[in-house]
Amino acid sequence: MNEIFSIKGKVAIISGAGGVLGGSIAKSFIQAGAKVVAIDIRQENLDSRIKELTDLGGEAIGVIGNVLDI
């Protein structure tokens, strides 16, 4: 991929990361070299996703939250 479009070393904030779609996006970002801040309302889903992302060798942290509560 062209360096101008690289996300390596960037930080991505992904809401709904514990679900299927958000989780797939988080996984893709990790594989592309980004660091991920995963947000979800369910602790157990978030814990599982963070483990999956770090097992892939990426940097990821989880935040419990609901973006509708802003």
Coordinates of C-alpha atoms in Angstrom, one line a residue:
M1 CA 0.0 0.0 0.0
N2 CA 1.1 3.5 -0.7
E3 CA 2.7 5.2 2.3
I4 CA 0.4 8.2 1.9
F5 CA -2.5 6.0 2.8
S6 CA -0.8 4.1 5.6
I7 CA -2.4 3.9 9.0
K8 CA 0.6 2.3 10.6
G9 CA 1.2 3.8 14.0
K10 CA -2.0 5.9 14.0
V11 CA -4.7 5.5 16.6
A12 CA -8.2 4.3 15.6
I13 CA -11.2 4.8 18.0
I14 CA -13.9 2.2 17.1
S15 CA -17.3 2.1 18.7
G16 CA -19.2 -1.1 18.9
A17 CA -15.9 -3.0 18.8
G18 CA -17.3 -5.9 20.8
G19 CA -19.8 -6.7 18.0
V20 CA -19.3 -8.4 14.6
L21 CA -18.9 -5.3 12.4
G22 CA -16.9 -3.2 14.8
G23 CA -14.8 -6.2 15.7
S24 CA -14.0 -6.9 12.1
I25 CA -13.0 -3.2 11.6
A26 CA -10.8 -3.3 14.7
K27 CA -9.1 -6.5 13.5
S28 CA -8.4 -4.9 10.1
F29 CA -7.0 -1.8 11.6
I30 CA -4.7 -3.9 13.9
Q31 CA -3.5 -5.9 10.9
A32 CA -2.8 -2.7 9.0
G33 CA -0.5 -1.5 11.9
A34 CA -2.9 0.9 13.8
K35 CA -3.3 1.1 17.5
V36 CA -7.0 0.6 18.6
V37 CA -9.2 2.1 21.2
A38 CA -12.2 -0.2 21.3
I39 CA -15.4 1.0 22.8
D40 CA -18.4 -1.2 23.7
I41 CA -21.2 -1.2 26.2
R42 CA -20.7 -4.9 27.2
Q43 CA -17.6 -5.7 29.3
E44 CA -17.5 -9.4 28.4
N45 CA -17.5 -8.7 24.6
L46 CA -14.9 -6.0 25.0
D47 CA -12.6 -8.2 27.1
S48 CA -12.8 -10.9 24.5
R49 CA -12.1 -8.5 21.6
I50 CA -9.1 -6.9 23.3
K51 CA -7.6 -10.3 23.9
E52 CA -8.2 -11.2 20.2
L53 CA -6.6 -8.0 19.1
T54 CA -3.5 -8.2 21.3
D55 CA -3.1 -11.9 20.4
L56 CA -2.7 -10.7 16.8
G57 CA 0.3 -8.7 18.1
G58 CA -1.5 -5.3 18.1
E59 CA -1.8 -2.6 20.7
A60 CA -5.4 -2.2 21.9
I61 CA -7.2 -0.9 24.9
G62 CA -10.9 -1.2 25.8
V63 CA -13.3 1.5 27.1
I64 CA -16.8 0.7 28.4
G65 CA -19.2 3.3 27.1
N66 CA -22.2 4.1 25.0
V67 CA -21.8 6.8 22.4
L68 CA -25.5 7.6 22.6
D69 CA -25.0 8.9 26.2
I70 CA -23.0 11.9 25.0

